[in-house]
mmCIF file of C-alpha atoms in Angstrom:
data_model
loop_
_atom_site.group_PDB
_atom_site.id
_atom_site.type_symbol
_atom_site.label_atom_id
_atom_site.label_comp_id
_atom_site.label_asym_id
_atom_site.label_seq_id
_atom_site.Cartn_x
_atom_site.Cartn_y
_atom_site.Cartn_z
ATOM 1 C CA MET A 1 15.098 251.014 31.438
ATOM 2 C CA SER A 2 16.668 247.953 33.045
ATOM 3 C CA GLU A 3 17.210 247.790 36.788
ATOM 4 C CA GLN A 4 20.971 248.012 36.158
ATOM 5 C CA GLY A 5 20.533 251.150 34.081
ATOM 6 C CA LEU A 6 18.738 253.110 36.800
ATOM 7 C CA ARG A 7 20.563 256.191 38.012
ATOM 8 C CA ARG A 8 21.369 257.015 41.614
ATOM 9 C CA VAL A 9 19.534 260.036 43.063
ATOM 10 C CA ALA A 10 21.091 262.500 45.499
ATOM 11 C CA VAL A 11 19.480 265.050 47.813
ATOM 12 C CA THR A 12 21.533 268.220 47.481
ATOM 13 C CA GLY A 13 19.317 270.975 48.838
ATOM 14 C CA LEU A 14 16.807 271.391 51.672
ATOM 15 C CA GLY A 15 14.264 274.169 52.211
ATOM 16 C CA ALA A 16 11.886 274.700 55.129
ATOM 17 C CA VAL A 17 9.236 277.273 55.969
ATOM 18 C CA SER A 18 7.818 276.144 59.297
ATOM 19 C CA SER A 19 6.643 277.078 62.748
ATOM 20 C CA LEU A 20 10.071 275.906 63.945
ATOM 21 C CA GLY A 21 11.891 278.362 61.724
ATOM 22 C CA THR A 22 12.613 279.251 58.125
ATOM 23 C CA GLY A 23 15.592 277.704 56.374
ATOM 24 C CA ILE A 24 17.085 274.281 56.966
ATOM 25 C CA GLU A 25 19.545 275.516 59.600
ATOM 26 C CA ALA A 26 16.821 276.992 61.820
ATOM 27 C CA PHE A 27 14.554 273.993 61.285
ATOM 28 C CA THR A 28 17.287 271.466 62.118
ATOM 29 C CA ALA A 29 18.446 273.374 65.184
ATOM 30 C CA ALA A 30 14.902 273.455 66.561
ATOM 31 C CA VAL A 31 14.400 269.738 65.908
ATOM 32 C CA ARG A 32 17.668 268.865 67.622
ATOM 33 C CA GLU A 33 16.711 270.920 70.666
ATOM 34 C CA GLY A 34 13.164 269.566 70.805
ATOM 35 C CA ARG A 35 11.613 273.034 70.590
ATOM 36 C CA SER A 36 7.890 273.518 70.054
ATOM 37 C CA GLY A 37 6.312 275.527 67.247
ATOM 38 C CA ILE A 38 2.831 275.335 68.747
ATOM 39 C CA THR A 39 1.062 278.579 69.704
ATOM 40 C CA ASP A 40 -2.453 279.963 70.081
ATOM 41 C CA ILE A 41 -4.230 280.220 66.730
ATOM 42 C CA SER A 42 -4.100 283.704 65.207
ATOM 43 C CA SER A 43 -4.897 283.074 61.517
ATOM 44 C CA PHE A 44 -8.664 282.728 62.075
ATOM 45 C CA ASP A 45 -11.213 283.417 64.776
ATOM 46 C CA SER A 46 -11.066 280.296 66.947
ATOM 47 C CA THR A 47 -13.973 281.362 69.152
ATOM 48 C CA GLY A 48 -16.209 278.392 69.852
ATOM 49 C CA PHE A 49 -13.511 275.754 69.501
ATOM 50 C CA ARG A 50 -12.577 273.914 72.659
ATOM 51 C CA HIS A 51 -8.971 273.481 71.551
ATOM 52 C CA THR A 52 -7.360 276.519 69.948
ATOM 53 C CA ARG A 53 -3.670 275.879 69.337
ATOM 54 C CA ALA A 54 -1.782 275.103 66.126
ATOM 55 C CA GLY A 55 1.631 275.173 64.471
ATOM 56 C CA GLU A 56 1.386 278.441 62.545
ATOM 57 C CA VAL A 57 4.197 280.171 60.662
ATOM 58 C CA HIS A 58 4.220 283.621 62.217
ATOM 59 C CA GLY A 59 5.730 286.598 60.456
ATOM 60 C CA PHE A 60 6.014 284.890 57.077
ATOM 61 C CA ARG A 61 6.847 287.475 54.405
ATOM 62 C CA PRO A 62 7.021 285.747 51.019
ATOM 63 C CA GLN A 63 8.763 288.714 49.464
ATOM 64 C CA ASP A 64 11.746 288.031 51.745
ATOM 65 C CA HIS A 65 12.371 284.739 49.925
ATOM 66 C CA LEU A 66 10.840 284.924 46.450
ATOM 67 C CA GLU A 67 12.614 286.368 43.428
ATOM 68 C CA ARG A 68 10.116 285.897 40.598
ATOM 69 C CA LEU A 69 6.720 284.864 41.938
ATOM 70 C CA PRO A 70 4.267 287.782 42.474
ATOM 71 C CA ALA A 71 3.079 286.679 45.912
ATOM 72 C CA GLU A 72 -0.144 288.715 45.825
ATOM 73 C CA LYS A 73 -1.446 286.543 42.975
ATOM 74 C CA TRP A 74 -0.893 283.227 44.763
ATOM 75 C CA GLY A 75 -2.409 281.497 47.802
ATOM 76 C CA ARG A 76 -0.594 280.913 51.075
ATOM 77 C CA SER A 77 0.162 277.236 50.356
ATOM 78 C CA SER A 78 1.657 278.165 46.988
ATOM 79 C CA GLN A 79 3.714 280.878 48.670
ATOM 80 C CA PHE A 80 5.019 278.348 51.196
ATOM 81 C CA ALA A 81 5.904 275.902 48.412
ATOM 82 C CA ALA A 82 7.682 278.488 46.275
ATOM 83 C CA ALA A 83 9.597 279.936 49.231
ATOM 84 C CA ALA A 84 10.712 276.499 50.447
ATOM 85 C CA ALA A 85 11.771 275.579 46.912
ATOM 86 C CA ARG A 86 13.762 278.798 46.515
ATOM 87 C CA LEU A 87 15.507 278.138 49.834
ATOM 88 C CA ALA A 88 16.288 274.552 48.832
ATOM 89 C CA VAL A 89 17.762 275.607 45.484
ATOM 90 C CA ARG A 90 19.961 278.208 47.164
ATOM 91 C CA ASP A 91 21.036 275.563 49.675
ATOM 92 C CA ALA A 92 21.927 273.238 46.783
ATOM 93 C CA GLY A 93 24.097 275.910 45.186
ATOM 94 C CA TRP A 94 22.226 275.867 41.881
ATOM 95 C CA ASP A 95 22.516 278.948 39.692
ATOM 96 C CA THR A 96 18.977 279.953 38.742
ATOM 97 C CA ASP A 97 19.710 280.295 35.021
ATOM 98 C CA ALA A 98 21.506 276.958 34.908
ATOM 99 C CA LEU A 99 18.642 275.261 36.695
ATOM 100 C CA SER A 100 16.128 276.811 34.293
ATOM 101 C CA ALA A 101 18.115 275.402 31.386
ATOM 102 C CA ALA A 102 18.276 271.925 32.902
ATOM 103 C CA ARG A 103 15.698 269.151 32.532
ATOM 104 C CA ALA A 104 14.083 270.132 35.808
ATOM 105 C CA GLY A 105 10.571 270.204 37.244
ATOM 106 C CA SER A 106 8.663 269.975 40.497
ATOM 107 C CA ALA A 107 6.410 267.569 42.403
ATOM 108 C CA MET A 108 4.592 268.899 45.466
ATOM 109 C CA GLY A 109 2.072 267.340 47.829
ATOM 110 C CA THR A 110 -0.872 268.881 49.642
ATOM 111 C CA THR A 111 -3.960 267.953 51.628
ATOM 112 C CA ASN A 112 -6.004 271.133 51.634
ATOM 113 C CA GLY A 113 -4.650 272.958 48.600
ATOM 114 C CA GLU A 114 -5.624 276.602 48.967
ATOM 115 C CA ALA A 115 -8.305 276.064 51.623
ATOM 116 C CA ARG A 116 -8.024 279.610 52.921
ATOM 117 C CA ALA A 117 -9.054 280.940 49.533
ATOM 118 C CA PHE A 118 -12.034 278.580 49.449
ATOM 119 C CA GLN A 119 -13.012 279.668 52.951
ATOM 120 C CA GLU A 120 -13.026 283.301 51.891
ATOM 121 C CA LEU A 121 -14.878 282.568 48.648
ATOM 122 C CA THR A 122 -17.538 280.676 50.577
ATOM 123 C CA GLU A 123 -18.000 283.591 52.954
ATOM 124 C CA GLN A 124 -18.326 286.006 50.012
ATOM 125 C CA TRP A 125 -20.915 283.777 48.338
ATOM 126 C CA LEU A 126 -22.983 283.461 51.510
ATOM 127 C CA ALA A 127 -22.856 287.187 52.225
ATOM 128 C CA GLN A 128 -23.293 288.611 48.719
ATOM 129 C CA GLY A 129 -24.443 285.814 46.458
ATOM 130 C CA ILE A 130 -22.398 284.283 43.670
ATOM 131 C CA GLY A 131 -22.126 287.657 41.976
ATOM 132 C CA GLY A 132 -20.161 288.908 44.954
ATOM 133 C CA ILE A 133 -17.283 286.468 44.504
ATOM 134 C CA ASP A 134 -13.874 288.024 43.909
ATOM 135 C CA GLY A 135 -12.607 286.678 40.584
ATOM 136 C CA ASP A 136 -8.961 287.263 41.438
ATOM 137 C CA LEU A 137 -9.381 285.276 44.644
ATOM 138 C CA ALA A 138 -11.056 282.446 42.729
ATOM 139 C CA ALA A 139 -8.067 282.345 40.410
ATOM 140 C CA ARG A 140 -5.802 281.647 43.412
ATOM 141 C CA ALA A 141 -7.889 278.724 44.702
ATOM 142 C CA SER A 142 -6.824 275.822 42.511
ATOM 143 C CA ALA A 143 -4.650 273.285 44.351
ATOM 144 C CA ASP A 144 -2.621 272.394 41.269
ATOM 145 C CA ARG A 145 -1.069 275.846 41.391
ATOM 146 C CA ILE A 146 1.146 274.720 44.270
ATOM 147 C CA ALA A 147 3.649 272.929 42.028
ATOM 148 C CA ALA A 148 3.095 275.570 39.337
ATOM 149 C CA ALA A 149 4.219 278.172 41.876
ATOM 150 C CA VAL A 150 7.516 276.308 42.279
ATOM 151 C CA ASN A 151 8.110 276.149 38.530
ATOM 152 C CA THR A 152 7.187 279.811 38.146
ATOM 153 C CA GLU A 153 9.464 280.945 40.944
ATOM 154 C CA LEU A 154 12.422 278.922 39.660
ATOM 155 C CA GLY A 155 11.748 279.245 35.928
ATOM 156 C CA LEU A 156 11.534 275.485 35.512
ATOM 157 C CA ARG A 157 10.245 274.083 32.229
ATOM 158 C CA GLY A 158 9.700 270.461 33.212
ATOM 159 C CA GLU A 159 6.696 268.841 34.846
ATOM 160 C CA ALA A 160 4.822 270.616 37.638
ATOM 161 C CA GLN A 161 2.832 267.909 39.428
ATOM 162 C CA THR A 162 0.720 268.518 42.526
ATOM 163 C CA PHE A 163 -0.217 265.389 44.478
ATOM 164 C CA GLY A 164 -3.426 265.521 46.507
ATOM 165 C CA THR A 165 -2.952 262.287 48.435
ATOM 166 C CA ALA A 166 -3.456 264.068 51.734
ATOM 167 C CA CYS A 167 -1.055 263.492 54.614
ATOM 168 C CA SER A 168 1.257 261.158 52.685
ATOM 169 C CA ALA A 169 1.387 263.441 49.648
ATOM 170 C CA SER A 170 4.962 264.695 50.070
ATOM 171 C CA ASN A 171 6.296 261.153 50.054
ATOM 172 C CA TYR A 172 4.316 260.503 46.865
ATOM 173 C CA ALA A 173 5.950 263.605 45.387
ATOM 174 C CA ILE A 174 9.437 262.543 46.439
ATOM 175 C CA GLY A 175 8.868 259.072 45.013
ATOM 176 C CA TYR A 176 7.638 260.562 41.744
ATOM 177 C CA GLY A 177 10.636 262.857 41.448
ATOM 178 C CA PHE A 178 12.916 259.952 42.305
ATOM 179 C CA ASP A 179 11.398 257.859 39.494
ATOM 180 C CA LEU A 180 11.812 260.620 36.912
ATOM 181 C CA ILE A 181 15.474 261.059 37.739
ATOM 182 C CA ARG A 182 16.479 257.428 38.155
ATOM 183 C CA SER A 183 14.788 256.532 34.870
ATOM 184 C CA GLY A 184 16.515 259.381 33.030
ATOM 185 C CA ALA A 185 13.298 261.315 32.298
ATOM 186 C CA ALA A 186 14.545 264.326 34.284
ATOM 187 C CA ASP A 187 17.829 265.480 35.792
ATOM 188 C CA VAL A 188 16.592 267.642 38.682
ATOM 189 C CA MET A 189 13.290 267.639 40.580
ATOM 190 C CA ILE A 190 12.126 269.879 43.408
ATOM 191 C CA ALA A 191 9.947 267.675 45.620
ATOM 192 C CA GLY A 192 8.066 268.239 48.864
ATOM 193 C CA GLY A 193 4.765 269.682 49.989
ATOM 194 C CA ALA A 194 2.849 272.621 51.415
ATOM 195 C CA ASP A 195 -0.321 273.341 53.366
ATOM 196 C CA ALA A 196 -1.772 276.227 55.360
ATOM 197 C CA VAL A 197 -3.642 276.250 58.667
ATOM 198 C CA ASN A 198 -7.297 276.967 58.024
ATOM 199 C CA ARG A 199 -10.597 276.944 59.836
ATOM 200 C CA ALA A 200 -12.186 274.125 57.824
ATOM 201 C CA THR A 201 -9.407 271.606 58.531
ATOM 202 C CA HIS A 202 -9.228 272.547 62.189
ATOM 203 C CA ALA A 203 -13.011 272.219 62.475
ATOM 204 C CA GLY A 204 -13.002 268.848 60.742
ATOM 205 C CA PHE A 205 -10.434 267.277 63.045
ATOM 206 C CA HIS A 206 -12.062 269.006 65.993
ATOM 207 C CA ARG A 207 -15.388 267.342 65.178
ATOM 208 C CA LEU A 208 -13.586 264.007 64.989
ATOM 209 C CA GLY A 209 -12.316 264.606 68.520
ATOM 210 C CA ALA A 210 -8.770 264.359 67.228
ATOM 211 C CA ILE A 211 -7.356 267.788 68.235
ATOM 212 C CA ALA A 212 -5.037 267.833 71.268
ATOM 213 C CA PRO A 213 -5.693 270.449 73.956
ATOM 214 C CA ASP A 214 -2.145 271.748 74.336
ATOM 215 C CA LEU A 215 0.588 269.764 72.570
ATOM 216 C CA CYS A 216 0.859 266.755 70.301
ATOM 217 C CA ARG A 217 2.312 263.844 72.294
ATOM 218 C CA PRO A 218 2.891 260.860 69.997
ATOM 219 C CA PHE A 219 3.412 257.489 71.749
ATOM 220 C CA ASP A 220 2.528 258.967 75.163
ATOM 221 C CA GLU A 221 0.012 257.110 77.300
ATOM 222 C CA ASP A 222 -1.769 260.441 77.911
ATOM 223 C CA ARG A 223 -1.713 261.601 74.291
ATOM 224 C CA GLY A 224 -4.517 263.951 73.258
ATOM 225 C CA GLY A 225 -4.445 263.855 69.462
ATOM 226 C CA ILE A 226 -3.039 265.933 66.629
ATOM 227 C CA MET A 227 -2.174 269.603 66.341
ATOM 228 C CA THR A 228 -2.931 271.186 62.956
ATOM 229 C CA ALA A 229 0.025 273.018 61.447
ATOM 230 C CA GLU A 230 1.319 274.603 58.265
ATOM 231 C CA GLY A 231 4.417 275.214 56.199
ATOM 232 C CA GLY A 232 6.368 274.274 53.126
ATOM 233 C CA ALA A 233 9.114 271.677 52.716
ATOM 234 C CA ALA A 234 11.258 271.156 49.623
ATOM 235 C CA LEU A 235 14.134 268.889 48.637
ATOM 236 C CA VAL A 236 16.373 269.238 45.597
ATOM 237 C CA LEU A 237 16.733 265.807 44.006
ATOM 238 C CA GLU A 238 19.250 265.335 41.216
ATOM 239 C CA SER A 239 21.185 262.549 39.575
ATOM 240 C CA TRP A 240 24.185 261.408 41.538
ATOM 241 C CA ASP A 241 26.489 262.169 38.604
ATOM 242 C CA SER A 242 25.131 265.720 38.385
ATOM 243 C CA ALA A 243 25.672 266.284 42.091
ATOM 244 C CA VAL A 244 29.226 264.963 41.963
ATOM 245 C CA SER A 245 30.112 266.928 38.838
ATOM 246 C CA ARG A 246 28.873 270.138 40.487
ATOM 247 C CA GLY A 247 30.811 269.384 43.652
ATOM 248 C CA ALA A 248 27.533 269.699 45.528
ATOM 249 C CA ARG A 249 26.994 268.826 49.157
ATOM 250 C CA ILE A 250 25.054 265.553 49.250
ATOM 251 C CA TYR A 251 22.825 265.231 52.280
ATOM 252 C CA ALA A 252 21.472 261.808 51.453
ATOM 253 C CA GLU A 253 20.739 259.320 48.712
ATOM 254 C CA VAL A 254 17.151 258.386 47.876
ATOM 255 C CA LEU A 255 17.253 254.585 47.951
ATOM 256 C CA GLY A 256 13.650 253.783 47.059
ATOM 257 C CA TYR A 257 10.052 254.065 48.143
ATOM 258 C CA GLY A 258 6.877 252.058 48.592
ATOM 259 C CA LEU A 259 3.172 252.825 48.160
ATOM 260 C CA THR A 260 -0.005 251.038 49.175
ATOM 261 C CA CYS A 261 -3.639 252.065 49.169
ATOM 262 C CA ASP A 262 -5.594 249.561 51.240
ATOM 263 C CA ALA A 263 -8.821 251.660 51.214
ATOM 264 C CA LYS A 264 -10.281 249.616 54.080
ATOM 265 C CA HIS A 265 -11.655 252.555 56.070
ATOM 266 C CA PRO A 266 -12.090 256.291 55.448
ATOM 267 C CA THR A 267 -10.090 257.321 58.515
ATOM 268 C CA GLN A 268 -8.740 254.289 60.397
ATOM 269 C CA PRO A 269 -5.228 253.164 59.439
ATOM 270 C CA ASP A 270 -4.697 249.500 58.650
ATOM 271 C CA ARG A 271 -1.778 247.515 60.067
ATOM 272 C CA ASP A 272 -1.500 245.114 57.136
ATOM 273 C CA GLY A 273 -1.549 247.906 54.568
ATOM 274 C CA ILE A 274 1.188 249.806 56.370
ATOM 275 C CA ALA A 275 3.313 246.681 56.888
ATOM 276 C CA GLU A 276 3.065 245.884 53.183
ATOM 277 C CA CYS A 277 4.086 249.460 52.372
ATOM 278 C CA ILE A 278 7.195 249.072 54.543
ATOM 279 C CA ARG A 279 8.091 245.805 52.812
ATOM 280 C CA ARG A 280 7.643 247.378 49.363
ATOM 281 C CA ALA A 281 9.859 250.304 50.335
ATOM 282 C CA HIS A 282 12.536 247.900 51.582
ATOM 283 C CA ARG A 283 12.398 245.845 48.391
ATOM 284 C CA ASP A 284 12.611 248.924 46.177
ATOM 285 C CA ALA A 285 15.599 250.191 48.159
ATOM 286 C CA GLY A 286 17.276 246.784 48.277
ATOM 287 C CA VAL A 287 17.501 246.764 52.072
ATOM 288 C CA LYS A 288 16.457 244.385 54.846
ATOM 289 C CA PRO A 289 14.804 245.339 58.139
ATOM 290 C CA ASP A 290 18.091 244.826 59.993
ATOM 291 C CA ASP A 291 19.698 247.477 57.771
ATOM 292 C CA VAL A 292 17.355 250.249 58.966
ATOM 293 C CA ASP A 293 18.729 252.426 61.756
ATOM 294 C CA TYR A 294 15.852 254.841 62.338
ATOM 295 C CA VAL A 295 12.175 255.326 61.497
ATOM 296 C CA CYS A 296 10.712 258.837 61.179
ATOM 297 C CA ALA A 297 7.160 257.924 62.121
ATOM 298 C CA HIS A 298 3.939 259.331 60.763
ATOM 299 C CA GLY A 299 3.304 259.669 64.499
ATOM 300 C CA THR A 300 0.215 261.872 64.609
ATOM 301 C CA GLY A 301 -0.413 261.448 68.327
ATOM 302 C CA THR A 302 -3.792 259.722 68.018
ATOM 303 C CA ALA A 303 -4.255 256.377 69.687
ATOM 304 C CA ALA A 304 -5.392 254.787 66.426
ATOM 305 C CA ASN A 305 -2.361 255.940 64.449
ATOM 306 C CA ASP A 306 0.229 255.203 67.125
ATOM 307 C CA SER A 307 -1.008 251.693 67.880
ATOM 308 C CA THR A 308 -1.467 250.736 64.220
ATOM 309 C CA GLU A 309 1.847 252.179 63.083
ATOM 310 C CA VAL A 310 3.818 250.507 65.859
ATOM 311 C CA ALA A 311 2.026 247.189 65.262
ATOM 312 C CA ALA A 312 2.928 247.349 61.572
ATOM 313 C CA VAL A 313 6.550 248.145 62.396
ATOM 314 C CA ARG A 314 6.686 245.212 64.822
ATOM 315 C CA GLU A 315 5.235 242.930 62.157
ATOM 316 C CA VAL A 316 8.016 243.795 59.720
ATOM 317 C CA PHE A 317 10.949 244.305 62.081
ATOM 318 C CA GLY A 318 10.184 241.578 64.620
ATOM 319 C CA ASP A 319 12.063 241.834 67.888
ATOM 320 C CA ARG A 320 14.552 244.459 66.704
ATOM 321 C CA ILE A 321 12.656 247.700 66.288
ATOM 322 C CA PRO A 322 14.844 250.644 65.299
ATOM 323 C CA PRO A 323 14.478 253.898 67.196
ATOM 324 C CA ILE A 324 11.231 255.515 66.033
ATOM 325 C CA SER A 325 10.237 259.121 66.699
ATOM 326 C CA SER A 326 7.758 261.766 65.571
ATOM 327 C CA ILE A 327 8.711 265.337 64.697
ATOM 328 C CA LYS A 328 5.003 266.205 64.899
ATOM 329 C CA SER A 329 5.659 266.454 68.632
ATOM 330 C CA MET A 330 7.351 269.788 67.820
ATOM 331 C CA LEU A 331 5.974 270.857 64.462
ATOM 332 C CA GLY A 332 2.376 269.679 64.647
ATOM 333 C CA HIS A 333 0.706 268.007 61.678
ATOM 334 C CA THR A 334 1.451 269.936 58.510
ATOM 335 C CA MET A 335 -0.883 267.676 56.502
ATOM 336 C CA GLY A 336 0.353 267.376 52.910
ATOM 337 C CA ALA A 337 3.753 268.768 53.888
ATOM 338 C CA ALA A 338 4.180 266.351 56.808
ATOM 339 C CA SER A 339 6.268 263.663 55.143
ATOM 340 C CA GLY A 340 8.223 266.391 53.365
ATOM 341 C CA PHE A 341 9.274 267.739 56.748
ATOM 342 C CA GLY A 342 9.991 264.166 57.822
ATOM 343 C CA ALA A 343 12.292 263.817 54.818
ATOM 344 C CA LEU A 344 14.074 267.060 55.752
ATOM 345 C CA ALA A 345 14.636 265.754 59.286
ATOM 346 C CA CYS A 346 15.891 262.415 57.942
ATOM 347 C CA CYS A 347 18.359 264.070 55.556
ATOM 348 C CA ALA A 348 19.667 266.325 58.323
ATOM 349 C CA ALA A 349 19.986 263.336 60.643
ATOM 350 C CA LEU A 350 21.967 261.348 58.072
ATOM 351 C CA TYR A 351 24.227 264.275 57.231
ATOM 352 C CA GLU A 352 24.842 265.676 60.719
ATOM 353 C CA GLY A 353 24.616 262.455 62.712
ATOM 354 C CA PHE A 354 21.678 262.436 65.119
ATOM 355 C CA LEU A 355 18.248 260.937 65.724
ATOM 356 C CA PRO A 356 15.311 263.406 65.780
ATOM 357 C CA PRO A 357 13.362 263.282 69.034
ATOM 358 C CA THR A 358 9.786 262.813 70.121
ATOM 359 C CA ALA A 359 10.072 265.961 72.189
ATOM 360 C CA THR A 360 6.825 265.780 74.139
ATOM 361 C CA VAL A 361 6.585 262.122 75.132
ATOM 362 C CA ARG A 362 6.602 261.729 78.915
ATOM 363 C CA SER A 363 5.566 258.152 79.567
ATOM 364 C CA VAL A 364 5.475 255.731 76.643
ATOM 365 C CA ASP A 365 2.111 254.035 76.311
ATOM 366 C CA PRO A 366 2.615 250.472 77.641
ATOM 367 C CA ALA A 367 -0.070 249.286 75.225
ATOM 368 C CA LEU A 368 2.427 249.868 72.410
ATOM 369 C CA GLY A 369 4.548 246.988 73.708
ATOM 370 C CA PRO A 370 8.011 246.606 75.214
ATOM 371 C CA ASP A 371 11.310 248.188 74.226
ATOM 372 C CA LEU A 372 9.901 251.029 72.122
ATOM 373 C CA ASP A 373 12.624 253.650 71.758
ATOM 374 C CA CYS A 374 10.845 256.932 70.906
ATOM 375 C CA VAL A 375 13.974 259.101 71.362
ATOM 376 C CA PRO A 376 12.313 261.238 74.061
ATOM 377 C CA GLY A 377 13.134 264.880 74.743
ATOM 378 C CA ARG A 378 16.025 266.043 72.588
ATOM 379 C CA ALA A 379 17.949 264.678 69.622
ATOM 380 C CA ARG A 380 20.393 261.854 70.277
ATOM 381 C CA PRO A 381 23.862 261.710 68.708
ATOM 382 C CA ALA A 382 24.052 258.761 66.323
ATOM 383 C CA ARG A 383 25.379 257.738 62.932
ATOM 384 C CA PRO A 384 22.367 256.319 61.087
ATOM 385 C CA ARG A 385 23.199 254.794 57.709
ATOM 386 C CA ILE A 386 19.704 253.972 56.427
ATOM 387 C CA VAL A 387 16.441 255.599 57.573
ATOM 388 C CA GLU A 388 12.817 255.289 56.543
ATOM 389 C CA ASN A 389 10.310 258.117 56.420
ATOM 390 C CA HIS A 390 6.629 257.287 56.951
ATOM 391 C CA GLY A 391 3.633 259.115 55.538
ATOM 392 C CA PHE A 392 0.072 257.827 55.918
ATOM 393 C CA ALA A 393 -3.271 259.349 54.971
ATOM 394 C CA PHE A 394 -7.017 258.899 55.162
ATOM 395 C CA GLY A 395 -8.317 256.196 52.879
ATOM 396 C CA GLY A 396 -5.269 254.021 53.496
ATOM 397 C CA ASN A 397 -2.917 256.058 51.310
ATOM 398 C CA ASN A 398 0.495 254.958 52.586
ATOM 399 C CA ALA A 399 3.843 256.148 51.240
ATOM 400 C CA ILE A 400 7.310 255.413 52.647
ATOM 401 C CA VAL A 401 10.629 256.803 51.384
ATOM 402 C CA MET A 402 13.984 255.189 52.150
ATOM 403 C CA LEU A 403 17.044 257.419 52.492
ATOM 404 C CA GLY A 404 20.698 256.527 52.944
ATOM 405 C CA ARG A 405 23.847 258.251 54.164
ATOM 406 C CA PRO A 406 25.880 259.361 51.121
ATOM 407 C CA GLU A 407 28.731 256.932 50.534
#
């Protein structure tokens, strides 16, 4: 399809299952107030770990949100994905039968898939041998079931794609859904991501020395690292014409996205790879650096990420750096869902008129350079027109989505 024939893509529904609250209203209110979702770990025995806090979703009852999916047959990440998708579809005002009849599918990102199931299977194998493995549990372990859970819950008959590109996976999913709609291959896509707190991921980052002792403090000179977290984030993407014809609320327009995979180091981010990703996202969206009013940073709270991300932003934006903040300061790092939650915050910011804060920053690290506006503390009233949402991952998997105020 020619560039002129590409369709516009609207965001009409938002769904969140998070440590900050369930539903887009609760999530947005917590972000605006700079509240923390970090608590002591309760989902596994954290004895022996030096740092024992995470962003867990307490009191999650999938049956409170799901209409079709039998929760007992699905893993926690799939439950998060399906619940967030159901919430997003309700928020978009789609009738379930009408959505099932539409050319609609799902694209969901994840880092760990159903790691809790694998943890339990491993324990069964070690304790009882391979013959002691629970077959029903094994059936819940496949990561590709996360998008399948969304299609099952919503009765969708289009694609169900799960992206395993780690901590940038939700932005990959949003970009994929955007492509299907703008090219005319689909009319509606549910896009986002899901992951669950688990012992293996916590242990891995703990061994890397990357877990913060109390809170995640991106951009702070006394930052301590990341905080593992969990949840599900979902956005309803549909063609602009469909949204207008339905009289739907339009939170934002997806303007474009960019991807790079520099693969220079297993864990260290690369400035040049990220800068190129930003440029590709700008080109795809047809915007210039001066057009961008806000950056929702990957902002993990590690020194390596913060310094590399800010250096890449400075390389592209020059002397005028837009306000840049990290919602991981409140939510923690939800891994494959992280950029999905970033997209939710960006859409809410565009629609309601505010800049999400870096809630926990106290003193901006002077090594990051002058005039870095991290939006400290609480949300700031503003009228952003164009925002960019960062998602980066191990191996140099970078994905950036550009979103615009509906006009």
